[in-house]
Amino acid sequence: MGKPAPGPSSTIAKASSRSGTKNGVRERAIEPWSALLDTGREDGRLVREAREGPGPAKLVEIPPELHPELLAGLERVGIERLYSHQAEAIEAAWQKTTIVTTGTASGKSLCFNLPTLDTLCRDAFARALYLYPTKALAQDQARALSALGLTKQVRPAIYDGDTPRDARAQIRRAANVVLTNPDMLHVGILPHHGSWERLFSHLKVIVVDEAHVYRGVFGSHVANVLRRLLRIAAAYGSDARVLLASATIANPVELAQRLTGLDDVTLIDRDGSPTPRRQIAMWNPPTTDSVGGAADEALGSRRSPLGEAAELLSRLVRDGARAICFMKSRKGVELLARLLTEELERTDPDLAERVAPYRAGYTPQQRRELEARLVRGELRAVITTDALELGIDIGELDAAVVVTFPGTVAALRQMWGRAGRRGKGLAVYVAGEDALDQFFCRHPDEFLERPVEAAILDHENPQIHQAHLLCAAHEGPLGPEDAEFFGPRWEAHAEALVSAGLLRGRTAAGGQEVYVPRRADDYPAARVSLRSASPDSFAILDLSTGELLGQTEAARAFSTVHQGAIYLHLGRSYEVRELDLDARRALVEPFDGDWYTQPKRETDTTIERLLDRRETLGVTLSFGEVSVTETVLAYQRRRLSDHAQVDLVALDLPETTFSTQALWFELDAEALTKTIPLDSLLGSLHATEHAQIAMLPLLAMCDRWDIGGLSTNLHPQTGRPTIFIYDGHPGGVGLTRQAYERFEELCRDAHRLIAECSCKSGCPSCVQSPKCGNLNEPLSKAGARTLLDALLAAT
Ligand SMILES: [Zn+2]
Ligand SMILES: [Zn+2]
C-alpha cells in the first residue's frame, strides 16, 4: 500500500504486552468476531482457521547522518526510531536501485521518502519524480511528503490530467517532487522534455510505488516508459536512482529489473514492523439445499457469496467491529451495501447508517472525511472494490473481509493486511464458485502457505516495444547507445518501423547512423494507450456522458464489445449499443440488467515460429509464436443469478487475426483412444485446456481473461491431437512462457482441480469456463481426468 509515513503510533514500539498462544494453552479472548466464528465452526462454513503473529517490531535508531532538517522533521511528527527495514532501505537507496516489499501498513513510503528528502535537503536544485498508478495514491503521497513540515526544502506537486493548465508552468519550474502517473509521463511529460529541463537536468530520484501493479500489458508498457525516462534523464546528464516498492510477490528483483532494465537491484524484504495477532478465516458458503433437503453436491451450486458476506458483515458490525470489505466489481459493492443496510435496518436500525459503499469519483476531501469517520468509529464498515482505488489512510481495522478470490494471493494478502487494529484483527476470505475459489477451499493449508505469484511482463513485446521506440525517436534520435536502455532487439524493431514508413535512417553529425521520425510533426504518444497491447484499437464511449471509457485492442473488440455485449469496465457494467467498425468505436451505456453475455467464437491457430521445445510427461511440449484467427459468430445471454441461458443472438462480424505467444502440446492419438472413447476425445482435450487455463493465474499474475485456448482432435500442422494455450494480447506479454517453463506444475494443479471437484460432469468450479468461445461444448470431465492421469503417470 502507498501508505503515508507512519505517525508516532506505528513507528514507536507499542508492543502489546500480552502474547498470543502460550504453550498449548489456547487463549479464549472474546473479540467482536468470536461469536461469528463459533457459528461458522458449528455449521461447517468456516473451512479453515489460521493465526498469524503477533510479531514484535524491530526498531533501530534513525541514521544520524540524515540531514539535520530532516531529523528535525521526523522529530516534529514524533518518529523517534525506525523499523529495521526502513533503515536498511535508506542505506541501500544510497548505493543502487532498491525494491522494498514489506507488508501492508509497514511504513513502506518512509523507505523511499527518507533518502529522497535527504537528497532534496542537501541539494537545492535536486528533483524527484514519483510514479503512482492512481491519482488517489499520488494525492495521499503528496500529503505524506508535506507532513514532515519541510516547507522550505520540499515542494511537492501533482502533475496529472486534473492539474489545471495555468498551474502547469509553475509546477515545471518550481516543484522539486513531481508526483504523476505512467500515462501522464508517457504522453504529457516525456514528449515535452524540453519544457521540463529543470526536472531532467537535476533528476536524482525516481520512485515507482505499487510496482506489482505494473505487470502484463500495462507493465510491459510501463517498462518501456521507464526506459524512455532513464534515457531522457541521461541525455540531460542525470543519473537518477530508482527506488521501487511493491506488495509481496514471488519475483521482486526480477520485476524491478524488467521494469527498469537495470541489473543491480537490492531487495529489502525483512519486515521490521510489528505483526498484529491476526485470525484468518476461510469461509465457504453452504451448498444450496434442493427442495428435498439434500445438498446439491452434484450441481455444485452454492449460496451466493454476496448474501454470505452481508450476513458476516452485519454480525461483525453488530458485535462492535470496524470492518472493510473488498469485492471485485462495483456492482457487487453496491449490491452488498444494499443487502447489508437492509439486514441492519431489520435488526439494528441505528447501525444501518453506519455502513457505506466506497464510490469512485469521490473528491479528495470526501475521501478524507470518509477515512476520518472510519478511524473515529462513526462508520463501522466500508465496502470497496480494491485497495488501490481506495488508496486510503485508514491504518488498520478490526476486520478485513474479502469476497471471492481477488485474482492473486498477493492481492488477497494485501487486503487481509488491513486487519489488525490495536494489535489484533480478523481476516476473512469468502469463497465464490469459481474454479480457483473452490480449489482453495479444498486446500486451505496450501492456500495459506502458497507462495505469492510472479509478476510477469515483457517489454520487448513487438507491438509495445515498437510503439515506444517510435515515441522515443520523437524524443531524440535513436542510436547505438540506446541498446543500453531498450535492449538487444531495439535495432531490429527500429528497422521494422523503417519498413512501416515511420522511421528513417540518417547519418548524424559525428558520422553515426541514427534513426529519426519520418514525420517530425507527428505525435505518436497520443496514439499509444498504456492499457492496450496494440495501437490498433477501438475506442469505448459512454453515450450517457460522452466520456471515453477506454480502448480495447482491435483483435479483442469483436468478442468483448460486439453489439449487445455486456462490457465490464473498472467494475461497472455497460451494454454495447453499437459497434461502429468504420469509426472504430463502441458506443455503450450503463447497464443495470441481470444478465451477462458470452460470445460464441470459431478459432483457429497457426504455428508461425517454434521458439522452444521439450519432451515432458509423455508429450511434446512447444513454445512459440502463433497466429490466432477468430470469428465471433453469436453471443449468449445468461442470467446473473443462476447462469441459465436466456437466448442466443447471431452476429455478423468479419474474421480477425493476431499473432501472439503460445504453448502447445501434442498427444498420441493411439494411446489416448485406448482409455478415452473416441466420441469424448475432443471434450477431454477441451476440459483439460479449461482446467489448465483456470489454474494458470497461480503461476503468473494474470486473469483467466488474459489467456486463450484451443483444443483440436487433429491439428493440420502437428497432425495430432493438440492443445494450445495462448496469450490473449497481441504479441504476448510473457504469460505463456511462464506456463511453458512450469508446465508440470500446471498439469498437477489442473489434475487436482478436476479430480477433487465433487460435481458429476463438470461445473463452474472445475472445467466450465465463463469465457469459453464454444460455450462449454463439448466438455468431458472424466476424459480430462483420464488424460491428466496419464500425463502425470508418465513422469
Ligand atoms: Zn466441478
Ligand atoms: Zn472452451
CSV table of C-alpha atoms in Angstrom, one decimal, residues 95-283:
chain,number,residue,atom,x,y,z
A,95,GLN,CA,24.0,2.6,-3.2
A,96,LYS,CA,21.8,1.4,-6.0
A,97,THR,CA,18.4,0.5,-7.4
A,98,THR,CA,16.3,-0.8,-4.5
A,99,ILE,CA,12.9,-2.5,-4.2
A,100,VAL,CA,11.0,-2.8,-0.9
A,101,THR,CA,8.4,-5.5,-0.5
A,102,THR,CA,7.4,-5.4,3.1
A,103,GLY,CA,3.8,-5.9,4.2
A,104,THR,CA,0.7,-3.7,4.2
A,105,ALA,CA,1.0,-0.8,6.7
A,106,SER,CA,4.7,-1.4,7.3
A,107,GLY,CA,5.7,2.1,6.6
A,108,LYS,CA,7.0,1.4,3.1
A,109,SER,CA,6.7,5.0,2.0
A,110,LEU,CA,9.2,6.1,4.5
A,111,CYS,CA,11.7,3.7,2.9
A,112,PHE,CA,11.9,5.8,-0.2
A,113,ASN,CA,10.8,9.2,1.2
A,114,LEU,CA,13.7,9.4,3.7
A,115,PRO,CA,16.5,9.0,1.1
A,116,THR,CA,14.6,11.3,-1.3
A,117,LEU,CA,14.0,14.0,1.3
A,118,ASP,CA,17.6,13.8,2.4
A,119,THR,CA,18.7,14.4,-1.1
A,120,LEU,CA,16.4,17.4,-1.5
A,121,CYS,CA,17.6,18.9,1.8
A,122,ARG,CA,21.2,18.7,0.6
A,123,ASP,CA,20.8,19.9,-2.9
A,124,ALA,CA,18.5,22.9,-3.6
A,125,PHE,CA,18.4,22.0,-7.3
A,126,ALA,CA,17.7,18.3,-6.9
A,127,ARG,CA,14.5,16.9,-8.3
A,128,ALA,CA,12.5,13.7,-7.7
A,129,LEU,CA,9.8,12.1,-9.7
A,130,TYR,CA,7.1,9.8,-8.1
A,131,LEU,CA,5.0,7.5,-10.1
A,132,TYR,CA,1.7,6.2,-8.9
A,133,PRO,CA,-0.8,4.1,-10.8
A,134,THR,CA,-3.8,6.1,-9.5
A,135,LYS,CA,-4.5,9.7,-8.8
A,136,ALA,CA,-5.7,9.0,-5.3
A,137,LEU,CA,-2.5,7.4,-4.3
A,138,ALA,CA,-0.5,10.3,-5.6
A,139,GLN,CA,-2.6,12.6,-3.5
A,140,ASP,CA,-2.0,10.6,-0.4
A,141,GLN,CA,1.7,10.6,-1.0
A,142,ALA,CA,1.8,14.4,-1.7
A,143,ARG,CA,0.2,14.9,1.7
A,144,ALA,CA,2.6,12.5,3.4
A,145,LEU,CA,5.6,14.4,1.9
A,146,SER,CA,4.2,17.6,3.3
A,147,ALA,CA,3.6,16.2,6.7
A,148,LEU,CA,7.2,16.5,7.8
A,149,GLY,CA,6.9,20.3,7.6
A,150,LEU,CA,10.0,20.7,5.4
A,151,THR,CA,8.3,23.5,3.5
A,152,LYS,CA,11.5,25.3,2.5
A,153,GLN,CA,13.2,22.2,1.2
A,154,VAL,CA,10.4,20.1,-0.2
A,155,ARG,CA,7.9,21.4,-2.8
A,156,PRO,CA,5.7,18.5,-4.0
A,157,ALA,CA,3.2,18.9,-6.7
A,158,ILE,CA,0.8,16.6,-8.5
A,159,TYR,CA,1.0,16.7,-12.3
A,160,ASP,CA,-1.7,14.6,-13.9
A,161,GLY,CA,-4.8,15.0,-16.1
A,162,ASP,CA,-6.6,17.0,-13.4
A,163,THR,CA,-3.8,19.6,-13.0
A,164,PRO,CA,-5.2,23.0,-14.2
A,165,ARG,CA,-3.4,24.3,-17.3
A,166,ASP,CA,-2.4,27.6,-15.6
A,167,ALA,CA,-0.7,25.8,-12.8
A,168,ARG,CA,1.4,23.6,-15.0
A,169,ALA,CA,4.2,26.0,-15.9
A,170,GLN,CA,4.7,26.9,-12.2
A,171,ILE,CA,5.0,23.2,-11.4
A,172,ARG,CA,7.5,22.6,-14.1
A,173,ARG,CA,9.6,25.5,-12.8
A,174,ALA,CA,9.3,25.2,-9.0
A,175,ALA,CA,8.2,21.8,-7.8
A,176,ASN,CA,11.1,19.6,-6.7
A,177,VAL,CA,9.0,16.5,-6.2
A,178,VAL,CA,6.6,15.8,-9.1
A,179,LEU,CA,4.0,13.2,-8.5
A,180,THR,CA,2.4,11.7,-11.6
A,181,ASN,CA,1.3,8.5,-13.2
A,182,PRO,CA,2.9,6.5,-16.0
A,183,ASP,CA,0.2,7.6,-18.5
A,184,MET,CA,0.9,11.3,-18.0
A,185,LEU,CA,4.7,10.7,-18.0
A,186,HIS,CA,4.3,8.9,-21.3
A,187,VAL,CA,2.0,11.3,-23.1
A,188,GLY,CA,2.4,14.6,-21.3
A,189,ILE,CA,6.0,14.8,-19.9
A,190,LEU,CA,8.5,12.8,-21.9
A,191,PRO,CA,7.4,14.1,-25.4
A,192,HIS,CA,7.8,17.7,-24.0
A,193,HIS,CA,11.0,17.1,-22.1
A,194,GLY,CA,12.4,20.4,-23.3
A,195,SER,CA,10.0,22.3,-21.1
A,196,TRP,CA,10.9,20.0,-18.2
A,197,GLU,CA,14.6,20.8,-18.4
A,198,ARG,CA,14.9,21.6,-14.7
A,199,LEU,CA,13.4,18.3,-13.7
A,200,PHE,CA,15.5,16.2,-16.1
A,201,SER,CA,18.8,18.1,-15.6
A,202,HIS,CA,18.7,17.5,-11.8
A,203,LEU,CA,16.7,14.3,-11.5
A,204,LYS,CA,18.1,12.4,-8.6
A,205,VAL,CA,15.4,10.0,-7.6
A,206,ILE,CA,12.7,8.1,-9.4
A,207,VAL,CA,10.2,6.4,-7.1
A,208,VAL,CA,8.0,3.7,-8.5
A,209,ASP,CA,5.4,2.7,-5.9
A,210,GLU,CA,2.9,-0.1,-6.2
A,211,ALA,CA,5.3,-1.7,-8.7
A,212,HIS,CA,3.4,-5.0,-8.6
A,213,VAL,CA,0.6,-3.3,-10.5
A,214,TYR,CA,2.9,-2.9,-13.5
A,215,ARG,CA,2.5,-6.4,-15.0
A,216,GLY,CA,1.0,-7.9,-18.1
A,217,VAL,CA,0.2,-5.4,-20.8
A,218,PHE,CA,0.3,-2.4,-18.6
A,219,GLY,CA,3.6,-3.5,-17.1
A,220,SER,CA,5.1,-4.1,-20.5
A,221,HIS,CA,4.2,-0.5,-21.4
A,222,VAL,CA,5.4,1.0,-18.2
A,223,ALA,CA,8.7,-0.9,-18.6
A,224,ASN,CA,9.2,1.0,-21.8
A,225,VAL,CA,8.1,4.3,-20.4
A,226,LEU,CA,10.7,3.9,-17.6
A,227,ARG,CA,13.3,3.2,-20.2
A,228,ARG,CA,12.4,6.3,-22.1
A,229,LEU,CA,12.5,8.2,-18.8
A,230,LEU,CA,16.0,6.9,-17.9
A,231,ARG,CA,17.2,7.7,-21.5
A,232,ILE,CA,16.0,11.3,-21.4
A,233,ALA,CA,17.4,11.8,-17.9
A,234,ALA,CA,20.7,10.5,-19.2
A,235,ALA,CA,20.5,12.9,-22.1
A,236,TYR,CA,20.3,15.8,-19.7
A,237,GLY,CA,23.2,14.4,-17.8
A,238,SER,CA,21.3,13.0,-14.8
A,239,ASP,CA,21.9,9.6,-13.3
A,240,ALA,CA,18.8,9.1,-11.2
A,241,ARG,CA,18.4,6.5,-8.6
A,242,VAL,CA,15.3,4.3,-9.0
A,243,LEU,CA,13.5,3.2,-5.8
A,244,LEU,CA,10.6,0.8,-6.1
A,245,ALA,CA,8.1,-0.5,-3.6
A,246,SER,CA,5.8,-3.4,-4.2
A,247,ALA,CA,3.3,-5.7,-2.5
A,248,THR,CA,4.8,-9.1,-1.7
A,249,ILE,CA,5.3,-11.1,-5.0
A,250,ALA,CA,7.3,-14.1,-6.0
A,251,ASN,CA,9.9,-12.2,-8.1
A,252,PRO,CA,10.5,-8.7,-6.8
A,253,VAL,CA,14.1,-8.4,-8.0
A,254,GLU,CA,13.2,-9.7,-11.5
A,255,LEU,CA,10.2,-7.3,-11.6
A,256,ALA,CA,12.5,-4.4,-10.7
A,257,GLN,CA,15.0,-5.5,-13.4
A,258,ARG,CA,12.3,-6.0,-16.0
A,259,LEU,CA,10.6,-2.7,-15.3
A,260,THR,CA,13.8,-0.6,-15.3
A,261,GLY,CA,16.3,-2.5,-17.4
A,262,LEU,CA,18.8,-2.1,-14.6
A,263,ASP,CA,20.6,-5.2,-13.4
A,264,ASP,CA,21.9,-4.4,-10.0
A,265,VAL,CA,19.0,-4.4,-7.6
A,266,THR,CA,18.9,-4.6,-3.8
A,267,LEU,CA,15.9,-6.3,-2.2
A,268,ILE,CA,14.6,-5.1,1.1
A,269,ASP,CA,12.1,-7.7,2.3
A,270,ARG,CA,12.8,-8.3,6.0
A,271,ASP,CA,9.8,-6.6,7.6
A,272,GLY,CA,10.7,-4.9,10.8
A,273,SER,CA,7.2,-3.6,11.6
A,274,PRO,CA,5.1,-5.4,14.2
A,275,THR,CA,2.7,-8.1,13.0
A,276,PRO,CA,-0.6,-8.0,14.7
A,277,ARG,CA,-2.2,-11.1,16.0
A,278,ARG,CA,-4.4,-12.0,13.1
A,279,GLN,CA,-7.1,-14.6,13.0
A,280,ILE,CA,-7.6,-15.9,9.5
A,281,ALA,CA,-10.9,-17.5,8.4
A,282,MET,CA,-11.7,-19.2,5.1
A,283,TRP,CA,-15.4,-19.2,4.7
